[in-house]
Amino acid sequence: MDKLDLRAGVQTVDGDLPGHEEEVERVLAKLSPAERKVADCYAADRLTWKQAALEAGQQPDMGERVRRKIKRLGNEDRRRRNPAPGSP
């Protein structure tokens, strides 16, 4: 994925690869407006997830929930777009 994904804790050795910006947008589109605001604060201000949640007007624990959700949605998106060999 891209910058937001790297900040969310999913690291890649390959760096920015073609098509990853679209992957990030697909993941962000699945967030609620409140979750998206936390993610945007996190990405824009280089805050911790807890700080981003507070900056977005949410409870501190929402930051960690958003981080986990972004990671899960990113993994699901990659799995759907790149099925394992022999998968139906």
Short mmCIF file of C-alpha atoms in Angstrom, two decimals:
data_model
loop_
_atom_site.label_atom_id
_atom_site.label_comp_id
_atom_site.label_asym_id
_atom_site.label_seq_id
_atom_site.Cartn_x
_atom_site.Cartn_y
_atom_site.Cartn_z
CA MET A 1 0.00 0.00 0.00
CA ASP A 2 0.99 3.62 0.30
CA LYS A 3 1.93 6.17 2.96
CA LEU A 4 -1.17 5.73 5.08
CA ASP A 5 -0.80 1.97 5.02
CA LEU A 6 2.84 2.21 6.05
CA ARG A 7 1.87 4.47 8.92
CA ALA A 8 -0.89 2.04 9.86
CA GLY A 9 1.73 -0.60 10.48
CA VAL A 10 1.71 -2.64 7.28
CA GLN A 11 5.22 -2.31 5.93
CA THR A 12 6.34 -3.20 2.46
CA VAL A 13 9.83 -3.72 1.12
CA ASP A 14 8.88 -2.60 -2.37
CA GLY A 15 7.96 0.97 -1.47
CA ASP A 16 5.43 2.80 -3.62
CA LEU A 17 4.20 0.48 -6.33
CA PRO A 18 1.84 1.33 -9.20
CA GLY A 19 -1.80 0.94 -8.23
CA HIS A 20 -1.25 1.34 -4.52
CA GLU A 21 -2.78 4.82 -4.40
CA GLU A 22 -6.02 3.26 -5.67
CA GLU A 23 -5.78 0.57 -3.01
CA VAL A 24 -5.49 3.22 -0.30
CA GLU A 25 -8.51 5.07 -1.70
CA ARG A 26 -10.56 1.85 -1.78
CA VAL A 27 -9.73 1.21 1.87
CA LEU A 28 -10.42 4.78 2.98
CA ALA A 29 -13.75 4.75 1.15
CA LYS A 30 -14.89 1.95 3.48
CA LEU A 31 -14.39 4.04 6.62
CA SER A 32 -17.15 5.97 8.31
CA PRO A 33 -16.82 9.77 8.21
CA ALA A 34 -15.57 9.79 11.82
CA GLU A 35 -13.01 7.05 11.08
CA ARG A 36 -11.88 8.86 7.95
CA LYS A 37 -11.34 12.05 9.94
CA VAL A 38 -9.11 10.15 12.40
CA ALA A 39 -7.14 8.62 9.50
CA ASP A 40 -6.78 12.01 7.82
CA CYS A 41 -5.52 13.63 11.04
CA TYR A 42 -3.06 10.80 11.51
CA ALA A 43 -1.69 11.02 7.97
CA ALA A 44 -1.58 14.82 7.76
CA ASP A 45 -0.20 15.73 11.16
CA ARG A 46 2.18 12.84 11.91
CA LEU A 47 0.39 12.18 15.18
CA THR A 48 0.03 8.94 17.06
CA TRP A 49 -3.27 7.16 16.46
CA LYS A 50 -4.40 8.19 19.94
CA GLN A 51 -3.52 11.82 19.26
CA ALA A 52 -5.25 11.67 15.87
CA ALA A 53 -8.45 10.41 17.48
CA LEU A 54 -8.38 13.26 19.99
CA GLU A 55 -7.63 15.77 17.22
CA ALA A 56 -10.65 14.43 15.31
CA GLY A 57 -12.86 14.91 18.36
CA GLN A 58 -13.10 11.20 19.20
CA GLN A 59 -12.22 9.08 22.21
CA PRO A 60 -8.52 8.11 22.32
CA ASP A 61 -9.19 4.39 21.87
CA MET A 62 -10.83 5.06 18.50
CA GLY A 63 -7.39 5.71 17.03
CA GLU A 64 -6.29 2.12 17.61
CA ARG A 65 -9.60 0.79 16.25
CA VAL A 66 -9.15 2.82 13.06
CA ARG A 67 -5.54 1.62 12.70
CA ARG A 68 -6.63 -2.03 13.00
CA LYS A 69 -9.56 -1.51 10.62
CA ILE A 70 -7.34 0.08 7.96
CA LYS A 71 -4.87 -2.78 8.27
CA ARG A 72 -7.64 -5.40 8.04
CA LEU A 73 -9.34 -3.71 5.07
CA GLY A 74 -5.99 -3.36 3.28
CA ASN A 75 -5.22 -7.04 3.77
CA GLU A 76 -8.70 -8.00 2.53
CA ASP A 77 -8.34 -5.76 -0.53
CA ARG A 78 -4.97 -7.30 -1.43
CA ARG A 79 -6.29 -10.82 -0.91
CA ARG A 80 -9.27 -10.15 -3.20
CA ARG A 81 -7.14 -8.57 -5.91
CA ASN A 82 -4.35 -11.14 -5.71
CA PRO A 83 -5.93 -14.51 -4.92
CA ALA A 84 -3.65 -17.35 -3.95
CA PRO A 85 -2.84 -19.85 -6.70
CA GLY A 86 -5.50 -22.55 -6.88
CA SER A 87 -8.16 -20.35 -5.26
CA PRO A 88 -11.61 -20.40 -6.88
#
